[in-house]
Amino acid sequence: MTSFRHSRVRGSVTLLGAAAFAWAGLAAAQTQPQVNAQQRAQYQQNVSQQQLNNKLRDNSIREQQRQNISDNAKRPYTNDAATTHLINQADQAHRDRYQAHQQNALDSYESAVTPRPTRSKKPAHSSSSGG
């Protein structure tokens, strides 16, 4: 009978071990999607940040090139106040547009990485009575 008890105890221990292993596997499987979701969110934020940096850099380079062209265009007209004034107005319009492009890039990035508020389910009717 002793060997029967030992085999029964070993069987119980084996079942408990298998159950613990299965539970640990289930717990790991349940946390795995959360880790992957966090990794995906971090990756997406990194991609968005890099895209923003690229866009801001490209906009800045284009603005520098445009400014160089404008400066070269002004040189022959340094003694002509009316033409210089028109060129300066055009420069200001371009600078305003450049600032708007930069702000648009920042706003797009912010809206992409800022979590959207979740809507909580509220009851349709209030339980309190007003009087």
Coordinates of N, CA, C and O in Angstrom, one line a residue, residues 28-126:
A28 N 1.3 34.8 -18.3 CA 2.2 35.4 -19.3 C 1.5 35.7 -20.6 O 1.8 36.7 -21.2
A29 N 0.6 34.8 -21.0 CA -0.1 35.1 -22.3 C -1.0 36.3 -22.1 O -1.2 37.0 -23.1
Q30 N -1.6 36.5 -20.9 CA -2.5 37.6 -20.7 C -1.7 38.9 -20.7 O -2.2 40.0 -21.1
T31 N -0.5 38.9 -20.2 CA 0.3 40.1 -20.1 C 1.1 40.4 -21.4 O 1.4 41.5 -21.7
Q32 N 1.3 39.4 -22.2 CA 2.0 39.6 -23.5 C 1.3 40.6 -24.4 O 2.0 41.5 -24.9
P33 N 0.0 40.6 -24.6 CA -0.6 41.6 -25.5 C -0.5 43.0 -24.9 O -0.3 43.9 -25.7
Q34 N -0.4 43.1 -23.6 CA -0.2 44.5 -23.0 C 1.2 45.0 -23.3 O 1.3 46.1 -23.7
V35 N 2.1 44.1 -23.2 CA 3.5 44.5 -23.5 C 3.6 44.8 -25.0 O 4.2 45.9 -25.3
N36 N 3.0 44.0 -25.8 CA 3.1 44.3 -27.3 C 2.4 45.6 -27.6 O 2.8 46.4 -28.4
A37 N 1.2 45.9 -26.9 CA 0.5 47.1 -27.1 C 1.3 48.3 -26.7 O 1.4 49.3 -27.4
Q38 N 2.0 48.2 -25.6 CA 2.9 49.2 -25.1 C 4.1 49.5 -26.1 O 4.4 50.6 -26.4
Q39 N 4.6 48.4 -26.5 CA 5.7 48.5 -27.5 C 5.3 49.1 -28.8 O 6.0 49.9 -29.4
R40 N 4.1 48.7 -29.2 CA 3.6 49.3 -30.5 C 3.3 50.8 -30.3 O 3.6 51.6 -31.2
A41 N 2.7 51.2 -29.1 CA 2.5 52.6 -28.9 C 3.8 53.4 -28.8 O 3.9 54.5 -29.4
Q42 N 4.8 52.8 -28.2 CA 6.1 53.5 -28.1 C 6.7 53.6 -29.4 O 7.3 54.7 -29.8
Y43 N 6.6 52.5 -30.2 CA 7.2 52.6 -31.6 C 6.5 53.6 -32.4 O 7.1 54.4 -33.1
Q44 N 5.2 53.7 -32.3 CA 4.4 54.6 -33.1 C 4.8 56.1 -32.7 O 4.9 56.9 -33.5
Q45 N 5.0 56.3 -31.4 CA 5.3 57.6 -30.9 C 6.7 58.0 -31.5 O 7.0 59.1 -31.9
N46 N 7.6 57.0 -31.4 CA 9.0 57.2 -32.0 C 8.9 57.6 -33.5 O 9.6 58.5 -33.9
V47 N 8.1 56.9 -34.2 CA 7.9 57.1 -35.7 C 7.4 58.5 -35.9 O 7.9 59.3 -36.7
S48 N 6.3 58.9 -35.1 CA 5.7 60.2 -35.2 C 6.7 61.3 -34.9 O 6.8 62.3 -35.5
Q49 N 7.5 61.1 -33.8 CA 8.6 62.0 -33.5 C 9.6 62.2 -34.6 O 10.0 63.3 -34.9
Q50 N 10.0 61.1 -35.2 CA 11.0 61.2 -36.2 C 10.4 61.9 -37.5 O 11.1 62.7 -38.1
Q51 N 9.1 61.6 -37.8 CA 8.5 62.3 -38.9 C 8.4 63.8 -38.6 O 8.6 64.6 -39.6
L52 N 8.0 64.2 -37.4 CA 8.0 65.6 -37.1 C 9.3 66.2 -37.2 O 9.5 67.3 -37.8
N53 N 10.4 65.6 -36.7 CA 11.7 66.1 -36.8 C 12.1 66.3 -38.3 O 12.7 67.3 -38.7
N54 N 11.8 65.3 -39.1 CA 12.1 65.4 -40.6 C 11.4 66.5 -41.2 O 11.9 67.3 -42.0
K55 N 10.1 66.7 -40.9 CA 9.3 67.7 -41.5 C 9.8 69.1 -41.1 O 9.9 70.0 -41.9
L56 N 10.1 69.3 -39.8 CA 10.5 70.6 -39.3 C 11.9 70.9 -40.0 O 12.1 72.1 -40.4
R57 N 12.8 69.9 -40.1 CA 14.1 70.1 -40.7 C 13.9 70.5 -42.2 O 14.5 71.5 -42.7
D58 N 13.1 69.8 -42.9 CA 12.8 70.0 -44.3 C 12.2 71.4 -44.5 O 12.7 72.2 -45.4
N59 N 11.3 71.8 -43.7 CA 10.7 73.1 -43.8 C 11.7 74.2 -43.5 O 11.8 75.2 -44.2
S60 N 12.6 74.0 -42.6 CA 13.6 74.9 -42.2 C 14.6 75.1 -43.4 O 15.0 76.2 -43.7
I61 N 15.0 74.0 -44.0 CA 15.9 74.1 -45.1 C 15.3 74.8 -46.3 O 15.9 75.7 -46.9
R62 N 14.0 74.5 -46.6 CA 13.3 75.2 -47.7 C 13.2 76.7 -47.4 O 13.4 77.5 -48.3
E63 N 13.0 77.1 -46.1 CA 12.9 78.5 -45.7 C 14.2 79.2 -45.9 O 14.3 80.3 -46.4
Q64 N 15.3 78.5 -45.5 CA 16.6 79.1 -45.7 C 17.0 79.3 -47.2 O 17.5 80.4 -47.6
Q65 N 16.6 78.3 -48.0 CA 16.9 78.5 -49.4 C 16.0 79.6 -50.0 O 16.5 80.4 -50.8
R66 N 14.8 79.7 -49.6 CA 13.9 80.8 -50.1 C 14.5 82.1 -49.6 O 14.5 83.1 -50.4
Q67 N 14.9 82.2 -48.4 CA 15.5 83.5 -47.9 C 16.7 83.9 -48.7 O 16.9 85.0 -49.0
N68 N 17.6 82.9 -49.0 CA 18.8 83.2 -49.8 C 18.4 83.7 -51.2 O 19.0 84.7 -51.7
I69 N 17.4 83.1 -51.8 CA 17.0 83.6 -53.1 C 16.4 85.0 -53.0 O 16.7 85.9 -53.8
S70 N 15.6 85.3 -51.9 CA 15.1 86.6 -51.7 C 16.2 87.6 -51.5 O 16.1 88.7 -52.1
D71 N 17.1 87.3 -50.7 CA 18.2 88.2 -50.5 C 19.0 88.5 -51.7 O 19.3 89.7 -52.0
N72 N 19.2 87.5 -52.6 CA 19.9 87.8 -53.9 C 19.0 88.6 -54.8 O 19.5 89.5 -55.5
A73 N 17.7 88.4 -54.7 CA 16.8 89.2 -55.6 C 16.7 90.7 -55.1 O 16.5 91.6 -56.0
K74 N 17.0 91.0 -53.9 CA 16.9 92.3 -53.3 C 18.1 93.2 -53.8 O 18.0 94.4 -53.9
R75 N 19.2 92.5 -54.0 CA 20.5 93.3 -54.2 C 20.4 94.3 -55.3 O 20.9 95.5 -55.1
P76 N 19.9 94.0 -56.4 CA 19.8 95.1 -57.5 C 18.9 96.2 -57.2 O 19.0 97.3 -57.8
Y77 N 18.0 96.1 -56.2 CA 17.0 97.1 -55.9 C 17.3 97.8 -54.6 O 16.4 98.4 -54.0
T78 N 18.5 97.8 -54.1 CA 18.8 98.4 -52.8 C 18.5 99.9 -52.8 O 18.1 100.5 -51.8
N79 N 18.5 100.6 -54.0 CA 18.3 102.0 -54.0 C 16.8 102.3 -54.4 O 16.4 103.5 -54.4
D80 N 16.0 101.3 -54.7 CA 14.6 101.5 -55.1 C 13.7 101.1 -53.9 O 13.4 99.9 -53.7
A81 N 13.2 102.1 -53.2 CA 12.5 101.9 -52.0 C 11.2 101.1 -52.2 O 10.8 100.3 -51.5
A82 N 10.5 101.5 -53.3 CA 9.2 100.8 -53.6 C 9.3 99.4 -53.9 O 8.6 98.5 -53.3
T83 N 10.3 99.0 -54.7 CA 10.6 97.6 -55.0 C 11.0 96.8 -53.7 O 10.6 95.7 -53.5
T84 N 11.9 97.5 -53.0 CA 12.4 96.8 -51.7 C 11.2 96.6 -50.8 O 11.2 95.5 -50.1
H85 N 10.3 97.5 -50.7 CA 9.1 97.4 -49.9 C 8.3 96.2 -50.3 O 7.8 95.4 -49.5
L86 N 8.1 96.1 -51.6 CA 7.3 95.0 -52.1 C 8.0 93.6 -51.9 O 7.3 92.6 -51.5
I87 N 9.3 93.6 -52.0 CA 10.0 92.3 -51.8 C 9.9 92.0 -50.3 O 9.7 90.8 -49.9
N88 N 10.0 93.0 -49.4 CA 9.9 92.8 -48.0 C 8.5 92.3 -47.6 O 8.4 91.4 -46.7
Q89 N 7.5 92.8 -48.2 CA 6.1 92.3 -48.0 C 6.0 90.8 -48.4 O 5.4 90.0 -47.7
A90 N 6.6 90.5 -49.5 CA 6.5 89.1 -50.0 C 7.3 88.2 -49.0 O 6.8 87.1 -48.7
D91 N 8.4 88.7 -48.6 CA 9.2 88.0 -47.6 C 8.4 87.7 -46.3 O 8.4 86.6 -45.8
Q92 N 7.7 88.7 -45.8 CA 6.9 88.6 -44.6 C 5.8 87.6 -44.8 O 5.5 86.7 -44.0
A93 N 5.2 87.6 -46.0 CA 4.1 86.6 -46.3 C 4.7 85.2 -46.3 O 4.0 84.3 -45.8
H94 N 5.9 85.1 -46.9 CA 6.5 83.7 -46.9 C 6.9 83.3 -45.5 O 6.7 82.1 -45.1
R95 N 7.4 84.2 -44.7 CA 7.7 83.9 -43.3 C 6.5 83.5 -42.5 O 6.5 82.5 -41.7
D96 N 5.4 84.2 -42.7 CA 4.1 83.8 -42.1 C 3.7 82.4 -42.5 O 3.2 81.6 -41.6
R97 N 3.8 82.1 -43.8 CA 3.4 80.8 -44.3 C 4.3 79.7 -43.7 O 3.9 78.6 -43.3
Y98 N 5.6 80.0 -43.6 CA 6.5 79.1 -43.0 C 6.2 78.8 -41.6 O 6.1 77.6 -41.1
Q99 N 5.9 79.8 -40.8 CA 5.5 79.7 -39.4 C 4.2 78.8 -39.3 O 4.1 77.9 -38.4
A100 N 3.3 79.0 -40.2 CA 2.0 78.3 -40.2 C 2.3 76.8 -40.5 O 1.7 75.9 -39.9
H101 N 3.2 76.5 -41.4 CA 3.6 75.1 -41.8 C 4.3 74.5 -40.6 O 4.0 73.3 -40.3
Q102 N 5.2 75.2 -39.9 CA 5.8 74.6 -38.7 C 4.8 74.3 -37.6 O 4.8 73.3 -37.0
Q103 N 3.9 75.3 -37.4 CA 2.9 75.1 -36.3 C 1.9 73.9 -36.7 O 1.5 73.1 -35.9
N104 N 1.6 73.8 -38.0 CA 0.7 72.7 -38.4 C 1.4 71.4 -38.2 O 0.8 70.4 -37.8
A105 N 2.7 71.3 -38.5 CA 3.5 70.1 -38.2 C 3.4 69.7 -36.7 O 3.2 68.5 -36.3
L106 N 3.7 70.7 -35.9 CA 3.6 70.5 -34.4 C 2.2 70.0 -34.0 O 2.1 69.1 -33.2
D107 N 1.2 70.7 -34.5 CA -0.2 70.3 -34.1 C -0.5 68.9 -34.5 O -1.2 68.2 -33.8
S108 N -0.1 68.6 -35.7 CA -0.4 67.2 -36.2 C 0.3 66.2 -35.4 O -0.3 65.1 -35.0
Y109 N 1.5 66.5 -35.0 CA 2.2 65.5 -34.1 C 1.5 65.4 -32.7 O 1.3 64.3 -32.2
E110 N 1.2 66.5 -32.2 CA 0.5 66.5 -30.9 C -0.8 65.7 -30.9 O -1.1 65.0 -30.0
S111 N -1.6 65.9 -32.0 CA -2.8 65.2 -32.1 C -2.6 63.7 -32.3 O -3.4 62.9 -31.9
A112 N -1.5 63.4 -32.9 CA -1.2 61.9 -33.2 C -0.7 61.2 -31.9 O -1.0 60.1 -31.7
V113 N 0.0 61.9 -31.0 CA 0.5 61.2 -29.8 C -0.3 61.5 -28.6 O -0.1 60.8 -27.6
T114 N -1.2 62.4 -28.6 CA -2.0 62.7 -27.4 C -3.1 61.7 -27.3 O -3.9 61.6 -28.3
P115 N -3.2 61.0 -26.2 CA -4.3 60.0 -26.1 C -5.7 60.7 -26.2 O -5.8 61.7 -25.6
R116 N -6.5 60.0 -26.9 CA -7.9 60.6 -27.0 C -8.7 60.2 -25.7 O -8.5 59.1 -25.2
P117 N -9.5 61.1 -25.2 CA -10.2 60.8 -24.0 C -11.2 59.7 -24.3 O -11.8 59.7 -25.3
T118 N -11.3 58.8 -23.3 CA -12.3 57.7 -23.5 C -13.6 58.2 -22.9 O -13.7 58.9 -21.9
R119 N -14.7 57.8 -23.6 CA -16.0 58.1 -23.1 C -16.5 57.1 -22.1 O -16.4 55.9 -22.4
S120 N -16.9 57.6 -21.0 CA -17.4 56.6 -19.9 C -18.9 56.5 -20.2 O -19.5 57.4 -20.6
K121 N -19.3 55.3 -19.9 CA -20.8 55.0 -20.1 C -21.5 55.6 -18.9 O -21.3 55.2 -17.8
K122 N -22.4 56.5 -19.2 CA -23.2 57.2 -18.1 C -24.6 56.7 -18.3 O -25.1 56.4 -19.4
P123 N -25.3 56.5 -17.2 CA -26.7 56.1 -17.3 C -27.5 57.2 -18.0 O -27.2 58.4 -17.9
A124 N -28.5 56.7 -18.7 CA -29.3 57.6 -19.5 C -30.2 58.5 -18.6 O -30.5 59.6 -18.9
H125 N -30.6 57.9 -17.5 CA -31.5 58.7 -16.6 C -30.8 58.8 -15.2 O -30.1 58.0 -14.8
S126 N -31.1 59.9 -14.6 CA -30.5 60.2 -13.3 C -31.4 59.6 -12.2 O -32.6 59.6 -12.3

